[in-house]
mmCIF file of C-alpha atoms in Angstrom:
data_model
loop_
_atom_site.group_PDB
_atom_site.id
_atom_site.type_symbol
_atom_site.label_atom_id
_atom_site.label_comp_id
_atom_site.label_asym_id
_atom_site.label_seq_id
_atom_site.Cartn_x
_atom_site.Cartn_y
_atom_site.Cartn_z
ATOM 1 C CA UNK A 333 0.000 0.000 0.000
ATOM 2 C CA UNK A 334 1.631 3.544 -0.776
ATOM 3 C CA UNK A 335 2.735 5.630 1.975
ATOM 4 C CA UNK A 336 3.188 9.397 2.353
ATOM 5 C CA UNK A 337 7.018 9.257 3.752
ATOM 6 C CA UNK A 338 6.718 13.024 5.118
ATOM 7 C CA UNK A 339 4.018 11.992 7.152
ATOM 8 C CA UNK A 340 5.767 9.065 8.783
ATOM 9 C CA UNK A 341 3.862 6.160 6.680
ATOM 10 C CA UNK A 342 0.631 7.360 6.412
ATOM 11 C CA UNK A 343 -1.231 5.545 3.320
ATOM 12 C CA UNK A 344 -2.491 7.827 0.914
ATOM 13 C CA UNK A 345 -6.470 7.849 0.040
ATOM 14 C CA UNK A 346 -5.986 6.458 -3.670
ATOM 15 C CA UNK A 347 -3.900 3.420 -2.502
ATOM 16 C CA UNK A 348 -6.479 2.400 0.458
ATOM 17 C CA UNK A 349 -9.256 2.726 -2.493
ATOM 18 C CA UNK A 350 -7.394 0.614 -4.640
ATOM 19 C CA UNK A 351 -6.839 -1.937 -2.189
ATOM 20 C CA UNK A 352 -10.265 -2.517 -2.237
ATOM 21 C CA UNK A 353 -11.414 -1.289 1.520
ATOM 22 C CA UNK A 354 -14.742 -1.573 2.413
ATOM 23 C CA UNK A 355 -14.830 0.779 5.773
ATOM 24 C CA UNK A 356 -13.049 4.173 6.454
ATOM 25 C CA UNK A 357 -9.705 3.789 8.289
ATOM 26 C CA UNK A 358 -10.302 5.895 12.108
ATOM 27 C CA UNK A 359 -7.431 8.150 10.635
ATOM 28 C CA UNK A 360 -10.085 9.762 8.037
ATOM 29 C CA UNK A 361 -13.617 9.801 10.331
ATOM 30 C CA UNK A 362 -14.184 13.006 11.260
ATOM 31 C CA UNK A 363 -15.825 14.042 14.403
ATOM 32 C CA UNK A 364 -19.452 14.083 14.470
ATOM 33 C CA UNK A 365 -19.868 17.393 14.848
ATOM 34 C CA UNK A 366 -18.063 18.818 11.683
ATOM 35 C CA UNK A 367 -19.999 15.655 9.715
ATOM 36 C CA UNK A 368 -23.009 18.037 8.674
ATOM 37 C CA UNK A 369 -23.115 17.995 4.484
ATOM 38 C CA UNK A 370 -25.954 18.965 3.364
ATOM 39 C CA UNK A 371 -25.620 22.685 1.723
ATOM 40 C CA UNK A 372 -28.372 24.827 -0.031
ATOM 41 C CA UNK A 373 -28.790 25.675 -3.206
ATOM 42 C CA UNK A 374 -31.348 27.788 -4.743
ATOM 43 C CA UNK A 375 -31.277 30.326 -7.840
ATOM 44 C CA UNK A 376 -31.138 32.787 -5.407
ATOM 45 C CA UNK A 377 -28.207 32.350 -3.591
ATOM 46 C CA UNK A 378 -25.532 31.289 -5.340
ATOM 47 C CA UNK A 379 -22.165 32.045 -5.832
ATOM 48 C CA UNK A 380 -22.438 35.376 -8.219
ATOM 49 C CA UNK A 381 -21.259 34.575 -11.535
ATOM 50 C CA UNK A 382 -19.207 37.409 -13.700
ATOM 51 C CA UNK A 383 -18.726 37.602 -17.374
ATOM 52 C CA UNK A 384 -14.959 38.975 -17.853
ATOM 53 C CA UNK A 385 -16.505 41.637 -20.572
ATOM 54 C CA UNK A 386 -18.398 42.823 -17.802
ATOM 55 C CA UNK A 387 -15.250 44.162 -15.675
ATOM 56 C CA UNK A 388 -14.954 46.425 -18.351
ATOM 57 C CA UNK A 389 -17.946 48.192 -17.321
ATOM 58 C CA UNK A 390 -19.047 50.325 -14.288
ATOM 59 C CA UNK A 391 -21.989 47.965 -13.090
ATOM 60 C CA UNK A 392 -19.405 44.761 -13.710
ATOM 61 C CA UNK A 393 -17.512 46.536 -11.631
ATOM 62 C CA UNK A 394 -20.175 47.034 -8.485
ATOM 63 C CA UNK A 395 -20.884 43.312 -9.209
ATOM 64 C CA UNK A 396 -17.697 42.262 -8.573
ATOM 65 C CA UNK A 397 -17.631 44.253 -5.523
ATOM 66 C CA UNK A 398 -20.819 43.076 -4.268
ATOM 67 C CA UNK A 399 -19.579 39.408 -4.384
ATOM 68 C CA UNK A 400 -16.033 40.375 -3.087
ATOM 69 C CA UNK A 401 -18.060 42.027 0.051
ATOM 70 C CA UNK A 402 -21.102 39.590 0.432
ATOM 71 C CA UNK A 403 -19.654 36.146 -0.710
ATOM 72 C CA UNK A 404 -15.804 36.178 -1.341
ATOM 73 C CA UNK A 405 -16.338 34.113 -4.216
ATOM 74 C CA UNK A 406 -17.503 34.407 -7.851
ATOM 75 C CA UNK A 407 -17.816 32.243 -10.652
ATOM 76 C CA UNK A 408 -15.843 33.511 -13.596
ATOM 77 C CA UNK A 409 -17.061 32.963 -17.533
ATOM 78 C CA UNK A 410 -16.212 34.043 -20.748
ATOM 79 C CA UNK A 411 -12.586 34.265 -19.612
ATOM 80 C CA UNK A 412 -10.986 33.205 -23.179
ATOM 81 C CA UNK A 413 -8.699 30.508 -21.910
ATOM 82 C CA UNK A 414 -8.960 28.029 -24.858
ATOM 83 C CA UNK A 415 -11.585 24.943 -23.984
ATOM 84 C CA UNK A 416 -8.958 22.651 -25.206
ATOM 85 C CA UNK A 417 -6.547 23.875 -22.984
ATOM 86 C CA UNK A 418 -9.347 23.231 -19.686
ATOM 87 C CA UNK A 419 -9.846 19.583 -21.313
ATOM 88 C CA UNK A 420 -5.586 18.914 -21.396
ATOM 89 C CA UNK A 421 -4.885 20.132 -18.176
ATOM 90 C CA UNK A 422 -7.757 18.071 -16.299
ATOM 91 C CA UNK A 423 -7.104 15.073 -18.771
ATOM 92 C CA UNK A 424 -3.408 15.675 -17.253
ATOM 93 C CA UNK A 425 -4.019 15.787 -13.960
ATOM 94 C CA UNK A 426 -6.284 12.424 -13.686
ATOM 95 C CA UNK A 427 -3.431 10.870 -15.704
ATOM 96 C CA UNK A 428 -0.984 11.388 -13.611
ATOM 97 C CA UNK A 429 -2.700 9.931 -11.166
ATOM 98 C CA UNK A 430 -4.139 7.136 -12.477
ATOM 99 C CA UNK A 431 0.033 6.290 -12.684
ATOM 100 C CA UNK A 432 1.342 3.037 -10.676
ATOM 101 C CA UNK A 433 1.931 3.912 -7.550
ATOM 102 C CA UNK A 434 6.516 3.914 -7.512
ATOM 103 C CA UNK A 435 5.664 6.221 -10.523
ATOM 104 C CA UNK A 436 3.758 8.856 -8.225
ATOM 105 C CA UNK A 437 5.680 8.433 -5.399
ATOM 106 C CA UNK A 438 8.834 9.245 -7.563
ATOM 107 C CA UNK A 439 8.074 13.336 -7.041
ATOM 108 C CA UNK A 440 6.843 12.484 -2.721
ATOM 109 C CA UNK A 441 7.146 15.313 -0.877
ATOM 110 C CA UNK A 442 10.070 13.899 1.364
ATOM 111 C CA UNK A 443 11.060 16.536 3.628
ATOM 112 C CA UNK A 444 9.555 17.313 7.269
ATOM 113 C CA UNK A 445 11.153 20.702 7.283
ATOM 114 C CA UNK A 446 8.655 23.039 8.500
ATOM 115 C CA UNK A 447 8.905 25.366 5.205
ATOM 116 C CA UNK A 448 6.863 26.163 2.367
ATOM 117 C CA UNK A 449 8.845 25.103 0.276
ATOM 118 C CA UNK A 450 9.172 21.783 1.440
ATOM 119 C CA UNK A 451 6.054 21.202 0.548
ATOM 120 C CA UNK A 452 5.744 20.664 -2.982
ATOM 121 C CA UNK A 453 5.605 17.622 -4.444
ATOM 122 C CA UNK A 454 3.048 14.765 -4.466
ATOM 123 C CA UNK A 455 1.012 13.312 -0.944
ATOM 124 C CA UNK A 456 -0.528 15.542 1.811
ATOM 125 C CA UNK A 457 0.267 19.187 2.157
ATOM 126 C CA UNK A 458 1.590 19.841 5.823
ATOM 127 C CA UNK A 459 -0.155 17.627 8.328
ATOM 128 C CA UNK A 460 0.277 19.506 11.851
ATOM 129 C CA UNK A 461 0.274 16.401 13.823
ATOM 130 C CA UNK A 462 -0.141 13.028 14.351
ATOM 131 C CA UNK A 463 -3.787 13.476 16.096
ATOM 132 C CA UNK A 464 -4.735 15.559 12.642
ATOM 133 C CA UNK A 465 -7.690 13.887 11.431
ATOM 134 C CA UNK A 466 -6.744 13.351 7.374
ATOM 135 C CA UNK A 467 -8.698 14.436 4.912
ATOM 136 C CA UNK A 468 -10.027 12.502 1.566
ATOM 137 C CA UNK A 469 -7.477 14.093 -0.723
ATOM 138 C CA UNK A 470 -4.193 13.437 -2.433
ATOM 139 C CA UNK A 471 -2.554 15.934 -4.161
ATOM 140 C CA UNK A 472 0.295 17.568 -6.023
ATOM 141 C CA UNK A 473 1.802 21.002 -5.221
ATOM 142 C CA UNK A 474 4.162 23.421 -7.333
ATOM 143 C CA UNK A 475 5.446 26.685 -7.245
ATOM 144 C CA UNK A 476 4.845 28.197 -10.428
ATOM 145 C CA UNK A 477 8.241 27.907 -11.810
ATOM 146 C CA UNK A 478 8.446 24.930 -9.901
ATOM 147 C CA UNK A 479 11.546 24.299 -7.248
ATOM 148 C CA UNK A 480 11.745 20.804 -7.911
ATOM 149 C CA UNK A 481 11.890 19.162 -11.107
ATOM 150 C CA UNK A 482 8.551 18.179 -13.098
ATOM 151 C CA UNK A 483 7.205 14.782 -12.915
ATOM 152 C CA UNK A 484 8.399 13.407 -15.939
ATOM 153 C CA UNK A 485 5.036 11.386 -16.957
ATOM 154 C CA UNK A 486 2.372 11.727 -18.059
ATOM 155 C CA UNK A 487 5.032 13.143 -20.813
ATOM 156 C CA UNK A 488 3.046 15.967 -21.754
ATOM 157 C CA UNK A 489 2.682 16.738 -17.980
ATOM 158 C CA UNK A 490 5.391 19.909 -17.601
ATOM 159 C CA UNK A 491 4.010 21.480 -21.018
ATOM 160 C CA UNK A 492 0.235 21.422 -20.037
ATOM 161 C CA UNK A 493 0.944 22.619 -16.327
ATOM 162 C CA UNK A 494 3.635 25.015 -17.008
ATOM 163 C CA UNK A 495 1.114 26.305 -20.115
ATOM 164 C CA UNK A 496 -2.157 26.681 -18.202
ATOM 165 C CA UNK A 497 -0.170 28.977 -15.444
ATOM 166 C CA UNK A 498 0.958 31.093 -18.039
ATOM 167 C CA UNK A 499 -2.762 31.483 -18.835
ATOM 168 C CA UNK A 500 -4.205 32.177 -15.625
ATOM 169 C CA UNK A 501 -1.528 34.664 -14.246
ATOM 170 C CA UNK A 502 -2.272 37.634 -16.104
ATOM 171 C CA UNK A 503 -5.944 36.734 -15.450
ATOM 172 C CA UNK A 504 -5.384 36.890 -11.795
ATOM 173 C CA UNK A 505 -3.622 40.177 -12.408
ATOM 174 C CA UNK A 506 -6.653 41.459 -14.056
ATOM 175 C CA UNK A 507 -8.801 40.559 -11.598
ATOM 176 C CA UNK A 508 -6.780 41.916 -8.761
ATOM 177 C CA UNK A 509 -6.666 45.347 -10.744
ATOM 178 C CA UNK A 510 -10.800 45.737 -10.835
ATOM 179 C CA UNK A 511 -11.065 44.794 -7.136
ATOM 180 C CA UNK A 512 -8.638 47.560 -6.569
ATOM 181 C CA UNK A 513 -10.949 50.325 -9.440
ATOM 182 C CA UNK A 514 -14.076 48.768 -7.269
ATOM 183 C CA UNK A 515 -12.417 49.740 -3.903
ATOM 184 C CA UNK A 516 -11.587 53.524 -5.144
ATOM 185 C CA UNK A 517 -7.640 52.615 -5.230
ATOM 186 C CA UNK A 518 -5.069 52.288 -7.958
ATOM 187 C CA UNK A 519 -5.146 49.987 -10.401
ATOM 188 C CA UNK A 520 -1.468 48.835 -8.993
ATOM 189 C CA UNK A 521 -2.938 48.439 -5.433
ATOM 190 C CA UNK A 522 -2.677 44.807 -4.892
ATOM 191 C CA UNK A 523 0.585 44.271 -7.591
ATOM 192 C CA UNK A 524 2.303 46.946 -5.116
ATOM 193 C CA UNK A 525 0.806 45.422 -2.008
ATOM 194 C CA UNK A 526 2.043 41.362 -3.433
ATOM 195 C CA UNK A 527 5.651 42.894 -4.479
ATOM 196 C CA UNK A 528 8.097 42.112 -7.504
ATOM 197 C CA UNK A 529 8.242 38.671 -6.292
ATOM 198 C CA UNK A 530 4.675 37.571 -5.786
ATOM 199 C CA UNK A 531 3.716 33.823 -4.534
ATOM 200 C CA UNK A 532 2.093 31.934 -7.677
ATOM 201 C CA UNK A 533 1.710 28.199 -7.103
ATOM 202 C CA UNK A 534 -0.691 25.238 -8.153
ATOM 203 C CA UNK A 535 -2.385 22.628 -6.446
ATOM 204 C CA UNK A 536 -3.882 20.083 -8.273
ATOM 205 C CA UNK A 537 -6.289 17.668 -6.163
ATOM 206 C CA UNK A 538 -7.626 14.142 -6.422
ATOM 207 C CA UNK A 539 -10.417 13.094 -4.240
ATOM 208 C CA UNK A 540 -10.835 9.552 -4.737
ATOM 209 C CA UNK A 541 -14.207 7.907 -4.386
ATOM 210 C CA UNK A 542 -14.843 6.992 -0.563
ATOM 211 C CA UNK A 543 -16.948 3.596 0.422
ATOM 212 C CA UNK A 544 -18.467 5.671 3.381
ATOM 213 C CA UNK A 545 -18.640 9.376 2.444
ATOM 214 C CA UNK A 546 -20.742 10.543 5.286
ATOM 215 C CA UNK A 547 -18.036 9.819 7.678
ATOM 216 C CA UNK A 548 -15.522 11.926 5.570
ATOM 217 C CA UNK A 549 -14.562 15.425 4.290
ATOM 218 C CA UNK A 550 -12.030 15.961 1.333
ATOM 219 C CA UNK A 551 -11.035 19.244 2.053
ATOM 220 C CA UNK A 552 -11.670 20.308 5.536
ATOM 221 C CA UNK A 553 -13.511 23.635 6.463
ATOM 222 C CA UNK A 554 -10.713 26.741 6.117
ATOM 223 C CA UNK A 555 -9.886 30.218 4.095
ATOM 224 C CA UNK A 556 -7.231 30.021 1.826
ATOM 225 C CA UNK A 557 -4.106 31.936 3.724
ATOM 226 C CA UNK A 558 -2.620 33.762 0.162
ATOM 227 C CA UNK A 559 -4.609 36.518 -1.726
ATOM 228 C CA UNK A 560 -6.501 35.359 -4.966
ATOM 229 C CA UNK A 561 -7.481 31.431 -5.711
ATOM 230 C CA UNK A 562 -8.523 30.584 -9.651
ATOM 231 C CA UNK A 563 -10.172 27.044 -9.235
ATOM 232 C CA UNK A 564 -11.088 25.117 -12.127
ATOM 233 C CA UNK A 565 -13.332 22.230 -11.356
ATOM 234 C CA UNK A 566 -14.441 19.382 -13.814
ATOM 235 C CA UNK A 567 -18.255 18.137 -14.062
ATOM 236 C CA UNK A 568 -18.299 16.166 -9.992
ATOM 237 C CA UNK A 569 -19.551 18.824 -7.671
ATOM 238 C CA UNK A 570 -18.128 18.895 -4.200
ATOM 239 C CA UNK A 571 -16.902 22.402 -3.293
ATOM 240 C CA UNK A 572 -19.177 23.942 -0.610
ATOM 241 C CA UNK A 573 -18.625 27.810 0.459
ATOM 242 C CA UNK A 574 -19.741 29.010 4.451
ATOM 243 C CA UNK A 575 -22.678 31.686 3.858
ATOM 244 C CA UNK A 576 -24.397 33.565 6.658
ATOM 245 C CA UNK A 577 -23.944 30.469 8.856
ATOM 246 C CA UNK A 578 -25.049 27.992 5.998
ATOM 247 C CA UNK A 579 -22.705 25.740 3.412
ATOM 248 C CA UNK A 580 -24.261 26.426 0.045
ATOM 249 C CA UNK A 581 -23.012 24.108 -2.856
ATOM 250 C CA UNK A 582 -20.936 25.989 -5.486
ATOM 251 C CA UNK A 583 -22.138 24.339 -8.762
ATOM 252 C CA UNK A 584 -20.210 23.299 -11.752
ATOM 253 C CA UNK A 585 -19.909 25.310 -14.730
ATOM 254 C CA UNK A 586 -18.571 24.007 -18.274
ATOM 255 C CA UNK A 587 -15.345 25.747 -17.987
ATOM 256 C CA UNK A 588 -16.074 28.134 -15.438
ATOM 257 C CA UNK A 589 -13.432 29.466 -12.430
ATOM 258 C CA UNK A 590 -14.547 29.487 -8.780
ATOM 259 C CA UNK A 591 -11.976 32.514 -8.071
ATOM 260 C CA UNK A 592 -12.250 33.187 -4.273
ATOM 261 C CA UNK A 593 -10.259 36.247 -1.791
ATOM 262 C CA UNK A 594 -7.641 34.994 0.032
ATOM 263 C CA UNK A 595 -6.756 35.878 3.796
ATOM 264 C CA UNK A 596 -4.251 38.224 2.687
ATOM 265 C CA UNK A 597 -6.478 40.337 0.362
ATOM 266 C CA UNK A 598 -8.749 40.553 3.736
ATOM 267 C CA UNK A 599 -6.243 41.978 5.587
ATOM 268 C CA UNK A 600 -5.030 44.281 2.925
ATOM 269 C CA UNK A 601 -8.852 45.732 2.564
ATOM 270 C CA UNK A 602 -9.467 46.202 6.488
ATOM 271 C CA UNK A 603 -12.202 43.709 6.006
ATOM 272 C CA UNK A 604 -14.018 44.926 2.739
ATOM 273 C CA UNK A 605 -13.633 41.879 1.187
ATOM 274 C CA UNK A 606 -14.137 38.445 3.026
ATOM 275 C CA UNK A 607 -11.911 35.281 2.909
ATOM 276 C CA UNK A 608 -14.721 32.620 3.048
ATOM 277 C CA UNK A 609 -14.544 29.543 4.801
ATOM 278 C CA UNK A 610 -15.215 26.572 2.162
ATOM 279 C CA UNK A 611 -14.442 22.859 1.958
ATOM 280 C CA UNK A 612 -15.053 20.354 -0.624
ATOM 281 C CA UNK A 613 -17.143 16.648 0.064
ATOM 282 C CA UNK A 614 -16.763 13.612 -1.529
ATOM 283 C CA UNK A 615 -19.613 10.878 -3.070
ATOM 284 C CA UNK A 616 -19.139 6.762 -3.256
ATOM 285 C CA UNK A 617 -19.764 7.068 -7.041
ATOM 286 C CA UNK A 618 -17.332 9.232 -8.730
ATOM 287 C CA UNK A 619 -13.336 10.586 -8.143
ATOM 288 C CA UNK A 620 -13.310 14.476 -8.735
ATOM 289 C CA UNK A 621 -10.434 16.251 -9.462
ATOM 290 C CA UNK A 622 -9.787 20.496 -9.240
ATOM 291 C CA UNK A 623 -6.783 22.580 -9.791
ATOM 292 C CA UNK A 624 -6.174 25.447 -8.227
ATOM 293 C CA UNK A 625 -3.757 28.153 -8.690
ATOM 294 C CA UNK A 626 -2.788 30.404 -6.114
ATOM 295 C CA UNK A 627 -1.645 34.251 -6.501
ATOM 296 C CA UNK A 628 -0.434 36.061 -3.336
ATOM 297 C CA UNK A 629 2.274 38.058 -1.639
ATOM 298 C CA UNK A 630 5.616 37.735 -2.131
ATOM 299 C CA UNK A 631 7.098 36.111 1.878
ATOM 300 C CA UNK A 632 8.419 39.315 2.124
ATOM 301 C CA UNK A 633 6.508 41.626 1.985
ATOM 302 C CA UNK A 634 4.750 43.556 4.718
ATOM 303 C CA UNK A 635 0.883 43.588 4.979
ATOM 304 C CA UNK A 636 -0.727 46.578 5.930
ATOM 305 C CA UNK A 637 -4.762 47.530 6.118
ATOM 306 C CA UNK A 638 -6.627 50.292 4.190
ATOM 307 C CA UNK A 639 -7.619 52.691 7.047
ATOM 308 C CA UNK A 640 -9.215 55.752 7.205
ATOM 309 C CA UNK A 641 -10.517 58.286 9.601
ATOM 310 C CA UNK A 642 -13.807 56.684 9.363
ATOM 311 C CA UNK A 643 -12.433 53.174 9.517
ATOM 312 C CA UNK A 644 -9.384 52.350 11.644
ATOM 313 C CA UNK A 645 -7.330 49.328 11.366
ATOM 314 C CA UNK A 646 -9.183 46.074 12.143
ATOM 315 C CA UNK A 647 -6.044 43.714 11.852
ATOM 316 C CA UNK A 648 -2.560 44.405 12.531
ATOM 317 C CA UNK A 649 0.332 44.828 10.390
ATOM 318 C CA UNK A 650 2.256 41.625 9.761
ATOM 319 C CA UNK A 651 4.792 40.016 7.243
ATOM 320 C CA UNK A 652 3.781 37.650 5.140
ATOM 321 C CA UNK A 653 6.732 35.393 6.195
ATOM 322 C CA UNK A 654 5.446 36.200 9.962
ATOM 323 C CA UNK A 655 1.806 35.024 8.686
ATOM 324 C CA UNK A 656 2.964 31.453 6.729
ATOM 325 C CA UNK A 657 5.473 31.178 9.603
ATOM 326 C CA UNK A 658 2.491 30.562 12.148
ATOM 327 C CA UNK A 659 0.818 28.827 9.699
ATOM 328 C CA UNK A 660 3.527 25.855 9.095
ATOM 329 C CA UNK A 661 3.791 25.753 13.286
ATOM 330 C CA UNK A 662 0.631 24.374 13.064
ATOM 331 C CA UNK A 663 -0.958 27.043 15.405
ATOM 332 C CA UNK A 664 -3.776 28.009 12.762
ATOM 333 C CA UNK A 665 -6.170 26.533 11.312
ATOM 334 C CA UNK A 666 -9.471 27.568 9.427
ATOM 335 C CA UNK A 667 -9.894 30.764 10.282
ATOM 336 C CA UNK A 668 -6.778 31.330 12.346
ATOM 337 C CA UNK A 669 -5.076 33.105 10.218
ATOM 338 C CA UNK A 670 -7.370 36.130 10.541
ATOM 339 C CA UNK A 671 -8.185 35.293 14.390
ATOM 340 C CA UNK A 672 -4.286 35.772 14.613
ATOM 341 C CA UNK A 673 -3.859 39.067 12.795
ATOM 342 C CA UNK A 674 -7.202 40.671 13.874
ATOM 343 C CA UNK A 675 -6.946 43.307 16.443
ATOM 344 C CA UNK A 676 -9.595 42.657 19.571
#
């Protein structure tokens, strides 16, 4: 059975499903009380979705502020990254790993050094502890270039990934730049605020299907700790997003991005805009796969709130290597990121 060697031998979710298990191992079973899936759904209240030719005009622009206040999420059409390009990088992704296990295991992240960037690679991104209850997820991480080498198959696999980040960085950019027109600042707000040297990584996830999904989550309940999160799902729905007290189900759109604000884009707006909790469930049916790509500060830079006279600070100023330096002790979790910059 494959192991995760960072995590001392822990067997990763696709190699218990492939052994053929018929019951959860304790090591995945949540506790009851964060077992509650069901999520809403109605026309209603859903995630917003935004047409990009719409951010070129004033009321696109007051949408897109109204879901960066109310929601911290949007769905994004019309975006013009090629549909074939969507169909190779998910067809990638699943490829590599439907790969024999040694083949996976080849790019393991091996190193227990409590550092970013000793966590890229293939298994489970940072487990705090051995009492962490896992969740249903495998995954592979990269910094976008990457630090370590590429996986060498599927063969197509650096061309595809390196590719579709090329794509979606200068449409996180964009982004970034009408959240800044909608809050009244310069279009260079958040480039200045992120630095020369910006964080830009990918994280591409495989949630195997689970014999007993009610006893499971695949991503457990958190905000993303970085500033702006382009997810591209495929057609198996599964991500949920924390609304007024409620999960509603965020639901998939041919070629759509879920783009969501990140912690540090929180902080940065003295609480305009809201870094959502969200998670993502699995079913006993179907694997689903997502790939998300992740645009933030640079570790050094210095974060530091809008205020005015009208609004004073709400969170203090910190350092981004301060903030992921917490983070990797295994202090925060969920929300603790903002808990732990927030000013009582």
């Amino acid at each position: 059975m494959g192991l995760d060697p960072k995590d001392g031998g822990l067997p990763m979710v696709q190699d218990l499903v492939e052994s053929g298990i018929d019951e959860v191992p304790q090591r995945f079973v949540k506790p009851a009380e964060e077992r509650s899936f069901s999520a809403a759904r109605t026309e209603d209240d859903e995630v917003p979705v935004i047409h990009v030719a719409e951010l070129d005009t004033a009321e696109g622009i007051a949408k897109l502020n109204s879901a960066c206040r109310d929601w911290g999420f949007f769905q994004l059409i019309g975006h013009g990254i090629p549909p074939e390009l969507l169909k190779q990088v998910r067809k990638t992704v699943r490829d590599f790993f439907r790969l024999p296990r040694e083949q996976r295991e080849a790019y393991a992240i091996r190193s227990d050094a409590p550092s970013l960037a000793s966590q890229e690679g293939y298994g489970r991104f940072f487990v705090p502890s051995k009492e962490t209850v896992l969740d249903w997820d495998d995954l592979v991480y990269h910094f976008l270039p990457p630090i370590r080498n590429w996986p060498s198959n599927p063969p197509e696999y650096r061309k595809v990934v390196e590719e579709y980040g090329q794509e979606i960085r200068p449409l996180a950019i964009k982004l970034l730049q009408c959240m800044a027109e909608a809050l009244g600042q310069r279009a260079s707000f958040f480039s200045e605020a992120f630095g020369p040297s910006p964080h830009y990584a990918i994280r591409l996830n495989y949630y195997p299907p689970c014999p007993q999904p009610e006893l499971v989550i695949g991503i457990s309940p958190h905000s993303d700790l970085v500033g702006l999160t382009v997810l591209l799902q495929d057609e198996v729905e599964g991500l949920q997003v924390k609304k007024d007290g409620q999960w509603r189900s965020v639901r998939s759109i041919p070629d759509a991005f879920v783009v969501n604000v990140g912690d540090t884009i929180e902080i940065l707006t003295n609480g305009a805009y809201k870094s959502v909790e969200h998670r993502a469930v699995v079913n006993k049916e179907c694997s689903r796969i997502s790939i998300a790509t992740i645009y933030g500060p640079g570790r050094d830079r210095k974060l530091k709130p809008i205020t005015s006279e009208e609004m004073p600070p709400l969170y203090k100023e910190i350092s981004m290597a301060e903030l992921l330096e917490a983070f990797l002790s295994g202090e925060l979790n969920g929300k603790g990121h903002l808990q732990f910059v927030r000013i009582v």
